[in-house]
XYZ file of C-alpha atoms in Angstrom:
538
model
C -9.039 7.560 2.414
C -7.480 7.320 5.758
C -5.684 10.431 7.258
C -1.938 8.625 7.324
C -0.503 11.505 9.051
C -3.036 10.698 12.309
C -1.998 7.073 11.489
C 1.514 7.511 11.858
C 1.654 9.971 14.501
C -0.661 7.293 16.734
C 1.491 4.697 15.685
C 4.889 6.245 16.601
C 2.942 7.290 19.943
C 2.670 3.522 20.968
C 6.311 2.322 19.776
C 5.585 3.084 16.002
C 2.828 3.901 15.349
C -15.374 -15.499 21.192
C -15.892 -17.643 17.945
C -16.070 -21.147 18.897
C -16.975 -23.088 22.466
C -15.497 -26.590 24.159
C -12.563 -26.849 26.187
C -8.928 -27.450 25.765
C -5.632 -25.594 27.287
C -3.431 -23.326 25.151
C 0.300 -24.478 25.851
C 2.025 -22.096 28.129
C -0.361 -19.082 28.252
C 1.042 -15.907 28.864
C 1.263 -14.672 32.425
C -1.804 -12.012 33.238
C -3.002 -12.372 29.800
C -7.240 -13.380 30.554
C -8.625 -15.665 28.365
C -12.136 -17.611 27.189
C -13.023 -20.984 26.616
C -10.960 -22.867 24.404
C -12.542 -24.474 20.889
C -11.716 -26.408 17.642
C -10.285 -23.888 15.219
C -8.949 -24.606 11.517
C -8.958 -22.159 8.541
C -11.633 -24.733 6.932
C -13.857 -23.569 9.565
C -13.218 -19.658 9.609
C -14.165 -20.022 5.914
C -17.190 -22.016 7.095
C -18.308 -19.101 9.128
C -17.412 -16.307 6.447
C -20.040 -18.223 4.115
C -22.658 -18.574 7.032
C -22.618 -14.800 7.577
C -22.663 -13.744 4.028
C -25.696 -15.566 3.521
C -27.109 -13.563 6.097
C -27.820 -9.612 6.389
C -24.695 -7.688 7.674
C -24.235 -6.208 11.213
C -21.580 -3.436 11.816
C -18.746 -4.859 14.000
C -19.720 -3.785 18.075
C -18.333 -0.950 19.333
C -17.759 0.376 22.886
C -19.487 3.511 24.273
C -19.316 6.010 21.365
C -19.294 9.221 23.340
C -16.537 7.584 25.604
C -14.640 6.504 22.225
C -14.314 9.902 20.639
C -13.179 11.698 23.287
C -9.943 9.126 23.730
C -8.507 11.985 20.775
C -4.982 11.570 19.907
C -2.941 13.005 22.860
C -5.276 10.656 24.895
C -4.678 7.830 22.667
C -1.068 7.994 22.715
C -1.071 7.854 26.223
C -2.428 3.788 26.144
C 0.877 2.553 25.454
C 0.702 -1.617 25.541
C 2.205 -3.019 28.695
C 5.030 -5.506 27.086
C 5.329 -7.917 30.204
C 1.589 -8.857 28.356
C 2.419 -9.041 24.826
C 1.151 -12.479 23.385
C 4.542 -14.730 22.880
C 6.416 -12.327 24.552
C 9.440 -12.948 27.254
C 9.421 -16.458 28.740
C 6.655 -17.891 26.244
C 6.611 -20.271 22.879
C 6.804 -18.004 19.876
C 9.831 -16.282 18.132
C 7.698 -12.998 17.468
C 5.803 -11.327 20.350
C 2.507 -9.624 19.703
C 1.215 -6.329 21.304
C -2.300 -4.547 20.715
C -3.900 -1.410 19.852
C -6.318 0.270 21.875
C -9.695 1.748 20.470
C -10.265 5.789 20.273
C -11.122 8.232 17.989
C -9.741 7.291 15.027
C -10.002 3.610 14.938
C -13.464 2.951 16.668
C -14.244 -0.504 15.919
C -13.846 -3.523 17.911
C -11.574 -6.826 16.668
C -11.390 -9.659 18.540
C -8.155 -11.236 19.068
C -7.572 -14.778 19.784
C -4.643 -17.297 20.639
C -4.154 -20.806 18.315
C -2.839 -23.697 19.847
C -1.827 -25.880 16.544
C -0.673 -28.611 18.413
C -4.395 -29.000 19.525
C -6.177 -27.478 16.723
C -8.089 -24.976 19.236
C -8.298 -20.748 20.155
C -9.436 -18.995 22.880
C -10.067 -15.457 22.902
C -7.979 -12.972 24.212
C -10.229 -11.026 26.837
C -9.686 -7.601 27.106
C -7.996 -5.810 30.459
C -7.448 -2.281 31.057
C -4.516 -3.415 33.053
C -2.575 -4.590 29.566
C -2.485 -0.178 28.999
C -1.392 2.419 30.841
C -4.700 3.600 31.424
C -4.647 6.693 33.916
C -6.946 7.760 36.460
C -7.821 10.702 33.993
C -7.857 8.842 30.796
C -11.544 8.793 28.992
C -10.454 4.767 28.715
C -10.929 4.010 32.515
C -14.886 4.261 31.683
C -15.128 1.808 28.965
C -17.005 -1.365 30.257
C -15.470 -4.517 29.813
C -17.381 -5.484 27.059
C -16.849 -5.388 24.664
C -13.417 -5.770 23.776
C -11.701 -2.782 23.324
C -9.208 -4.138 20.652
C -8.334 -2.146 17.504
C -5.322 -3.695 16.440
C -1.815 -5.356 16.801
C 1.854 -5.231 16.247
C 3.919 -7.792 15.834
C 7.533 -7.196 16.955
C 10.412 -8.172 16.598
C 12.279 -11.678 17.270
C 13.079 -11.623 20.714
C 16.454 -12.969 20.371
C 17.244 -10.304 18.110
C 18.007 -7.156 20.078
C 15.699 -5.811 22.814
C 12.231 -6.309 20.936
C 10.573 -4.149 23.982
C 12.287 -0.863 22.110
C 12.097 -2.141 18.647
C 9.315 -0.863 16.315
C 7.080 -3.355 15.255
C 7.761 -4.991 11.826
C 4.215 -5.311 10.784
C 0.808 -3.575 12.316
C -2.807 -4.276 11.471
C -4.813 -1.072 12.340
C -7.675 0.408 10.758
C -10.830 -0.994 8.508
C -8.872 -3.503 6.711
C -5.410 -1.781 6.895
C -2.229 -3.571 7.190
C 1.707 -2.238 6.757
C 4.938 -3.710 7.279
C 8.853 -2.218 7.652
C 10.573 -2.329 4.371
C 14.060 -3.232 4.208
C 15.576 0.175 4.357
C 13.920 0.017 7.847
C 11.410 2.410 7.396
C 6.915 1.903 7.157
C 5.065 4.122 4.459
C 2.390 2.686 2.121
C -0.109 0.614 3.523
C -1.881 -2.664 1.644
C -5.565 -3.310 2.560
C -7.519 -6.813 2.603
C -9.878 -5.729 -0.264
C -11.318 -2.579 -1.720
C -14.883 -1.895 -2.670
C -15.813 0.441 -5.640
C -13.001 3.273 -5.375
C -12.766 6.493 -6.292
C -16.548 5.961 -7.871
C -17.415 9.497 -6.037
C -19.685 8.215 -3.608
C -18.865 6.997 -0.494
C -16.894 4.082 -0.543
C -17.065 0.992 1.202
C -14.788 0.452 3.606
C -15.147 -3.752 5.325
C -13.227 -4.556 8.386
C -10.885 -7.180 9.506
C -13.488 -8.425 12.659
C -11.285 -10.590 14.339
C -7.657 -12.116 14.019
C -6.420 -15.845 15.439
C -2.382 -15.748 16.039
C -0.150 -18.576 15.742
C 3.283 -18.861 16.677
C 6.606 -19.072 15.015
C 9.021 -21.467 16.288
C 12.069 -19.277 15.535
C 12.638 -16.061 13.795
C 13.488 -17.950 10.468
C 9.863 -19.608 10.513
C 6.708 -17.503 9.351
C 4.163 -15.696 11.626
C 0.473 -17.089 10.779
C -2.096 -15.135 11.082
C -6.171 -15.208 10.179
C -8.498 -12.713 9.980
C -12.349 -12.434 9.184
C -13.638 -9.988 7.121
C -17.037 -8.584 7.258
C -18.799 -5.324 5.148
C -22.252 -4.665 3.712
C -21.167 -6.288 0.481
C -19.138 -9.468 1.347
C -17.353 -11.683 4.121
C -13.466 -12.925 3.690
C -11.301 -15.566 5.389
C -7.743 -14.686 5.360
C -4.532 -16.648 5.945
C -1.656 -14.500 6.135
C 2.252 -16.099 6.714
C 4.267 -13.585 7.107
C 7.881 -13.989 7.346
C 10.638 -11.631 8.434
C 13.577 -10.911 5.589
C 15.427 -7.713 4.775
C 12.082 -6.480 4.294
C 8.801 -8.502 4.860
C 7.166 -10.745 2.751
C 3.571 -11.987 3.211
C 1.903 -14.930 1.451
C -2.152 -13.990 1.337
C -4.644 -16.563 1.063
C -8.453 -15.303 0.591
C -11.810 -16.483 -0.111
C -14.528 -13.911 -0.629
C -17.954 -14.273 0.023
C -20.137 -11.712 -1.572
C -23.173 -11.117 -0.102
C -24.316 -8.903 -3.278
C -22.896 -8.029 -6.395
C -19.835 -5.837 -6.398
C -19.450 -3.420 -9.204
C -14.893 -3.062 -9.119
C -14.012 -5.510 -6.885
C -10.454 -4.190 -5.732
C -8.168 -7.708 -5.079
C -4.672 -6.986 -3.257
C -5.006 -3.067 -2.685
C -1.916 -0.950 -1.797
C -2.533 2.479 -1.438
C 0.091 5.439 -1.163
C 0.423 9.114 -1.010
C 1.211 11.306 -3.466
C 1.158 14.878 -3.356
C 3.867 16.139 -5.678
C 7.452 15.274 -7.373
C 9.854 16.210 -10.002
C 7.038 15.621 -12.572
C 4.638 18.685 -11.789
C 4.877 20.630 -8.889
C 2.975 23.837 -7.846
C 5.403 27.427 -7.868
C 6.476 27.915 -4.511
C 3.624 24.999 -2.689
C 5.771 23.678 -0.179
C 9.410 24.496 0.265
C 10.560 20.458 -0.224
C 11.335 19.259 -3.591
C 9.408 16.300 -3.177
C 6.836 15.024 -1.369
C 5.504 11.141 -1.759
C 5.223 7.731 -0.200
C 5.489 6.558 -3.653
C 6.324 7.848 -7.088
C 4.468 5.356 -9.491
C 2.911 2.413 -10.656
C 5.193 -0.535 -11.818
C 3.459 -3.912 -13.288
C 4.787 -6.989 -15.010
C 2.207 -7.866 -17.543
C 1.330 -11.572 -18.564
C 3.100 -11.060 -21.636
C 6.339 -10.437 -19.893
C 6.336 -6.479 -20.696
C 7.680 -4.063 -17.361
C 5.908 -1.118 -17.061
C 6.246 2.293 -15.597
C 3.358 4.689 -14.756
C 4.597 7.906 -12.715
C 1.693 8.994 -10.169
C 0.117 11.694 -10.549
C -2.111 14.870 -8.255
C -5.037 15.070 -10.697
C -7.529 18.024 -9.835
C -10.505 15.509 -9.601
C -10.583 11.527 -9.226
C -9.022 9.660 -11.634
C -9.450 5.779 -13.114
C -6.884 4.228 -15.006
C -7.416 0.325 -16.326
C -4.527 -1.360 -17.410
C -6.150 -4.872 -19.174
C -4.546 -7.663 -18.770
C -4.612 -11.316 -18.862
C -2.559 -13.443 -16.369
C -0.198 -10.973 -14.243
C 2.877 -11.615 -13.149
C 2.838 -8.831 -10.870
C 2.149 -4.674 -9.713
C 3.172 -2.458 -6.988
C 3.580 0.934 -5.808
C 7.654 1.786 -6.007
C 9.660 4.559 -4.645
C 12.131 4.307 -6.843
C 13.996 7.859 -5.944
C 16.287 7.386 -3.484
C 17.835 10.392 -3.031
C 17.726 12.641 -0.262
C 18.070 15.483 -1.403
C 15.315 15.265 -3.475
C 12.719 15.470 -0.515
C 15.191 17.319 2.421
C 12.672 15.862 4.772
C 13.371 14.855 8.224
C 10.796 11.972 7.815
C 12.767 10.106 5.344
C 10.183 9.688 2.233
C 13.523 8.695 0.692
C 13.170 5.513 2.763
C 9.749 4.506 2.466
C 9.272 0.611 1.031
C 7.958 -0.296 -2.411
C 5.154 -2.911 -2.189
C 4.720 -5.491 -5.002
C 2.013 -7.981 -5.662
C 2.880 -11.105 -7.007
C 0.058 -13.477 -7.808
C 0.190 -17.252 -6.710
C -2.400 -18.489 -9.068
C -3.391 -17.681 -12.419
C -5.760 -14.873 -11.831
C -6.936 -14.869 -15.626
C -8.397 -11.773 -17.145
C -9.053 -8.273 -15.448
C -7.276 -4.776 -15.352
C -4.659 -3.384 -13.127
C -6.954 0.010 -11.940
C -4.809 3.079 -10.509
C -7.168 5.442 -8.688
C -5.747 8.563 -8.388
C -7.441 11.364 -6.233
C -6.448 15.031 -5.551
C -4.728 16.242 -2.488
C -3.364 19.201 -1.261
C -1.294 17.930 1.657
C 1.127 15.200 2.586
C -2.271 13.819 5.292
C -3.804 11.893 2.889
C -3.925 8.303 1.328
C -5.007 9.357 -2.381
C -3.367 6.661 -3.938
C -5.009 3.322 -4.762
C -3.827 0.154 -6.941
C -5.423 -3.092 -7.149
C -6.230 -5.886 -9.631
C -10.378 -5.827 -10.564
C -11.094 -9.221 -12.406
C -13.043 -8.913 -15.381
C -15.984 -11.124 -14.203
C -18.869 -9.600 -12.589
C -19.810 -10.588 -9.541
C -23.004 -12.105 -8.174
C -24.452 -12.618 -4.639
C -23.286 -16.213 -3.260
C -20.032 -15.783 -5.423
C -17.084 -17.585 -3.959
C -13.923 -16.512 -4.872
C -10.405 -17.760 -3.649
C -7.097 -15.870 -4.165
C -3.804 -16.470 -3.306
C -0.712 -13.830 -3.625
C 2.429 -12.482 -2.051
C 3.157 -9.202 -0.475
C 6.828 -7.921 -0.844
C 7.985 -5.217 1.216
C 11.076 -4.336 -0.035
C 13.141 -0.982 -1.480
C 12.784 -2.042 -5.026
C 11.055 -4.652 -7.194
C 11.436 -8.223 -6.315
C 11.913 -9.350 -9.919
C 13.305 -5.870 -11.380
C 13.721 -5.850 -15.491
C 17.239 -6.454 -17.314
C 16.134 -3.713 -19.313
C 16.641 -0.055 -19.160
C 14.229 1.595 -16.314
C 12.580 5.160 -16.254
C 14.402 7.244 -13.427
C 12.707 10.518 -14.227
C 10.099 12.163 -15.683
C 9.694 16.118 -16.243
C 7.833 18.433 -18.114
C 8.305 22.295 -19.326
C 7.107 24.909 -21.531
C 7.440 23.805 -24.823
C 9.350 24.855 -27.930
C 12.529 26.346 -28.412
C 15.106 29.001 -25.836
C 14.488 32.205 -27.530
C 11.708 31.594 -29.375
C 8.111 32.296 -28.791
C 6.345 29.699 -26.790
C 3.478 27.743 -28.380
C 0.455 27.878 -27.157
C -0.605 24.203 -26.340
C 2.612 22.337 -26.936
C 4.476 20.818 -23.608
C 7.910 19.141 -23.229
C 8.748 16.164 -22.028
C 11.723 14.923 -20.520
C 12.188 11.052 -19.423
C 15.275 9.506 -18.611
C 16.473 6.140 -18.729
C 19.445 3.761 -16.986
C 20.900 0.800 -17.391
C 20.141 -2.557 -19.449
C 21.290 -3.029 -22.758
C 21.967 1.209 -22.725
C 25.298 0.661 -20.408
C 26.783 -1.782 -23.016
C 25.716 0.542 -26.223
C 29.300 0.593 -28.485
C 30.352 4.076 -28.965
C 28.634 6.689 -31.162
C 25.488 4.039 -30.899
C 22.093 5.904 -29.692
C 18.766 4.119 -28.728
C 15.913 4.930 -30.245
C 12.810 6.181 -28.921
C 9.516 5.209 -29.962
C 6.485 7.242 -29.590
C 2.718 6.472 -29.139
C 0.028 9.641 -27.766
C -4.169 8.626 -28.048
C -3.878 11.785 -29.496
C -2.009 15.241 -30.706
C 1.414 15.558 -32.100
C 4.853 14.793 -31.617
C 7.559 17.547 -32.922
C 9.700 16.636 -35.469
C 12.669 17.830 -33.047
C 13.505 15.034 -30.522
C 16.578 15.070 -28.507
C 18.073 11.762 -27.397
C 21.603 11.782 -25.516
C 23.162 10.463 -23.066
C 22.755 12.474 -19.438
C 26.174 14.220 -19.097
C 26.671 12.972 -15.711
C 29.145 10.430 -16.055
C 26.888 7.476 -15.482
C 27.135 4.378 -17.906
C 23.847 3.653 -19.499
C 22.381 6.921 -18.348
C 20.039 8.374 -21.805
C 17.270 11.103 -21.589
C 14.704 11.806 -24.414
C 13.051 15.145 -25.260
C 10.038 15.809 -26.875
C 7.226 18.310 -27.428
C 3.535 16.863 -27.758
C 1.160 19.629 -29.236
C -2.485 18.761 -28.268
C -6.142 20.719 -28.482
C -7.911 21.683 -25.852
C -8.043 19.883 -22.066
C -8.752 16.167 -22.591
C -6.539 13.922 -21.336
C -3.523 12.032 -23.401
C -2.870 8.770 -22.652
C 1.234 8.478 -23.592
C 3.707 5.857 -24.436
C 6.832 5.411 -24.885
C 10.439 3.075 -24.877
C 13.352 2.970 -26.087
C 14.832 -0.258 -28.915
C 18.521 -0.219 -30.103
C 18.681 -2.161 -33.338
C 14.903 -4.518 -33.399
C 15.204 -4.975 -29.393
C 13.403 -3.624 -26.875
C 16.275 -1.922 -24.467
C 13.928 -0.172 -21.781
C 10.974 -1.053 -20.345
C 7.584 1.103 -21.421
C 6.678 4.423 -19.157
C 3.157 5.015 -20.002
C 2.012 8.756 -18.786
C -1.840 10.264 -18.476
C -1.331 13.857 -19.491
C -3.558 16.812 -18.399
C -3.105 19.462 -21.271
C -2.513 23.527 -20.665
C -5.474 25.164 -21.590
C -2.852 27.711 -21.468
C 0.133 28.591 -19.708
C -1.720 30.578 -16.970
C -3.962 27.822 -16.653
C -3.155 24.248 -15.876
C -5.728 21.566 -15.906
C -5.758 18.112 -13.820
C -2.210 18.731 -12.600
């Protein structure tokens, strides 16, 4: 997993944190920015070079001097701030969005090649690297990097530039890192990032990691239009094309186009990854660990199954690495949420009450597979040790071809949120009763519900909660009321689960009022108390 806290810091240091030959002209090139020859380019032909090179054996992407690389170290790397009188469609040029790059160093080593589309003319030309697009000092390891190759890690793209002065704005989306991609949510803030496919996670060996190679821009018209970009993807394992449109709302939302190219089988193929942090919540947390309540990017797993059921799966700090499957057939839709908004929940300066949800909704029929969650342990707010993706059930072959089409929404909440009830919180305590010895092996369980059908309930009316554990026992005492907080439709459910030794318990649970469903389902993977002194997986 990526260290997010390097990510960020390198990204708030720098505002926020040659494919084809021939000869044409791209309309109105930007002042100072160098170019190479122009050539035909169409998204027919990127794919036609994705399936050339996974038919052939796989080359890491080039890299400049590697000694010269890691010593540009973070203080050194936030020094190479982008010069924005060269930003690609920036002031006095075609294009509603302006686009600014990342330089290489330590922590993003690999070389992408960036390139300017001319629609009009169906042709690119790559964008040459200059030293003189950074503010490269005398002193900075950077002024020794030979021109080739490119020195490109990444870009930005900012905002419109008749919105506001774009030169101070932080970017609304940025493509840094492997196959790593974020955008701004609508509460204005970045968090989780999304990834153009994953490769075996969490399988405890090293995982593959493929990398967005190079990236072809093309212009909006006007801020209301969609930014196009494409990007080739290359790994040991397979090639991509990708077409991303990408248009500026409240939040973001990007339409993804792939087709994969595997140049061997792939044992979980990971389709539309997000991954998050999550170190702790309300849920489980550590005695005395940190002195913030909370401390996430995102605080669980939310899908919309074919069948039309919503689902809620609170994240979770397991002590080793985790695999959950969800099977399903046809999905409407998953993301990662952050669905506590509260402040003072987290009391942290960086605003984790802020960060966007991500949700993926598929644009074809994607027939059977599982949802996976990969969960792996942290012990700091640094890491990336949360993973979600659709794996079809298939298996894959060399000289597969596989297209996929979906949509990215960056936004505070689900796009298409439930009518029913939602889970707002889940805790756990000792179990059994105040006063009264404490069983050994018996927890309590605490989930709360609003809204739905439970803010119209007639007086003296309760829901009722239904139960399902893959093993162990529910208590015959359950407590079901309404959260004494004045809020309409606001009901909490208590329970104790009594359970043998350290296995995990896959849980279940909603709430019906008459024969209807009033809530959606919050499924839970418990990690039992050995004993009280002793927890295990949280």
């Amino acid at each position: 997993m990526l260290d997010r806290r390097t990510l960020l810091k390198l990204a708030a240091a720098t505002q926020m944190f040659g494919m084809f030959g021939g000869a044409s002209a791209l309309a109105a090139p930007p002042a100072g920015l160098r170019y190479g020859d122009a050539g035909p380019f169409s998204y027919d032909a990127l794919k036609n070079r994705a399936r050339t090179m996974a038919a052939g054996p796989y080359a890491s992407p080039p890299r400049p001097d590697p000694a010269i690389v890691e010593s540009i170290d973070y203080d050194a790397h936030g020094k190479l701030k982008y010069k924005p009188d060269y930003a690609l469609y920036g002031d006095g040029q075609p294009g509603a969005y302006p686009v600014t790059f990342q330089h290489v160093g330590r922590f993003f080593p690999k070389t992408v090649k960036m390139h300017a589309v001319d629609p009009a003319a169906g042709t690119a030309r790559e964008i040459m690297y200059d030293p003189q697009y950074f503010t490269v000092g005398p002193d900075s390891p950077a002024a020794k990097l030979a021109p080739e190759p490119s020195a490109f890690a990444g870009f930005w793209i900012q905002e419109a530039k008749d919105k506001g002065d774009w030169k101070t704005e932080e970017p609304w989306v940025a493509f840094l890192g492997a196959s790593y991609f974020r955008a701004k949510g609508e509460l204005g803030q970045v968090g989780l990032s999304a990834r153009g496919i994953t490769i075996t996670p969490g399988s405890g060996g090293p995982e593959e990691f493929p990398d967005f190679i190079g990236y072809w821009f093309e212009p909006a018209n006007s801020d209301a239009d969609a930014v196009t970009v494409y990007a080739l993807l290359d790994g040991p394992s397979l090639t991509g094309a990708y077409r991303f449109l990408m248009r500026r709302t409240a939040g973001v939302v990007m339409d993804v186009e792939t087709t994969l190219f595997l140049r061997q089988p792939v044992e979980r193929l990971g389709v539309a990854p997000l991954t998050s942090m999550f170190w702790y919540s309300e849920t489980v947390k550590k005695t005395a660990i940190d002195w913030r309540p909370e401390v996430h990017d995102s605080d669980g797993l939310a899908m919309w199954t074919g069948s039309g059921e919503h689902i809620w799966r609170p994240l979770n700090n397991p002590a080793r690495i985790v695999v959950s499957s969800f099977s399903d057939q046809s999905p409407k839709g998953f993301g990662l949420l952050q669905r506590d908004r509260n402040f003072d929940h987290y009391q942290d300066g960086v605003r984790y009450h802020l960060r966007p949800s991500a949700w993926v909704e598929p644009l074809s029929d994607w027939g059977k597979g599982q949802v996976q969650l990969v969960e792996l342990p942290t012990d700091d707010e640094i890491h990336d040790n949360i993973v979600a993706y659709w794996h079809p059930e298939a298996p894959t072959k060399a000289g597969d071809e596989l297209p996929f089409a979906y949509r990215i929404h960056w936004l505070a909440d689900e796009p298409y949120p439930t009518d029913l009830a939602r889970v707002v919180a889940t805790r756990l305590g000792r179990g059994g009763q105040p006063g009264q010895p404490r069983p050994e092996g018996v927890r309590k369980f605490m989930v709360e519900f609003l809204g739905g059908p439970l803010a119209d309930l007639p007086f003296g009316a309760k829901p009722e909660p239904v139960f399902w554990a893959s093993r162990g026992t529910f208590s015959a005492y359950t407590l079901m009321e309404a959260v004494p907080d004045d809020v309409p439709g606001h009901w909490r459910v208590q329970f104790d689960l009594a359970v043998d030794g350290d296995d995990p318990v896959e849980m279940r649970l909603f709430l019906k009022v008459g024969d209807q469903v009033a809530s959606e389902t919050w499924l839970f993977q418990y990690r039992p108390f050995v004993s009280d002194a002793r927890p295990v997986g949280n």
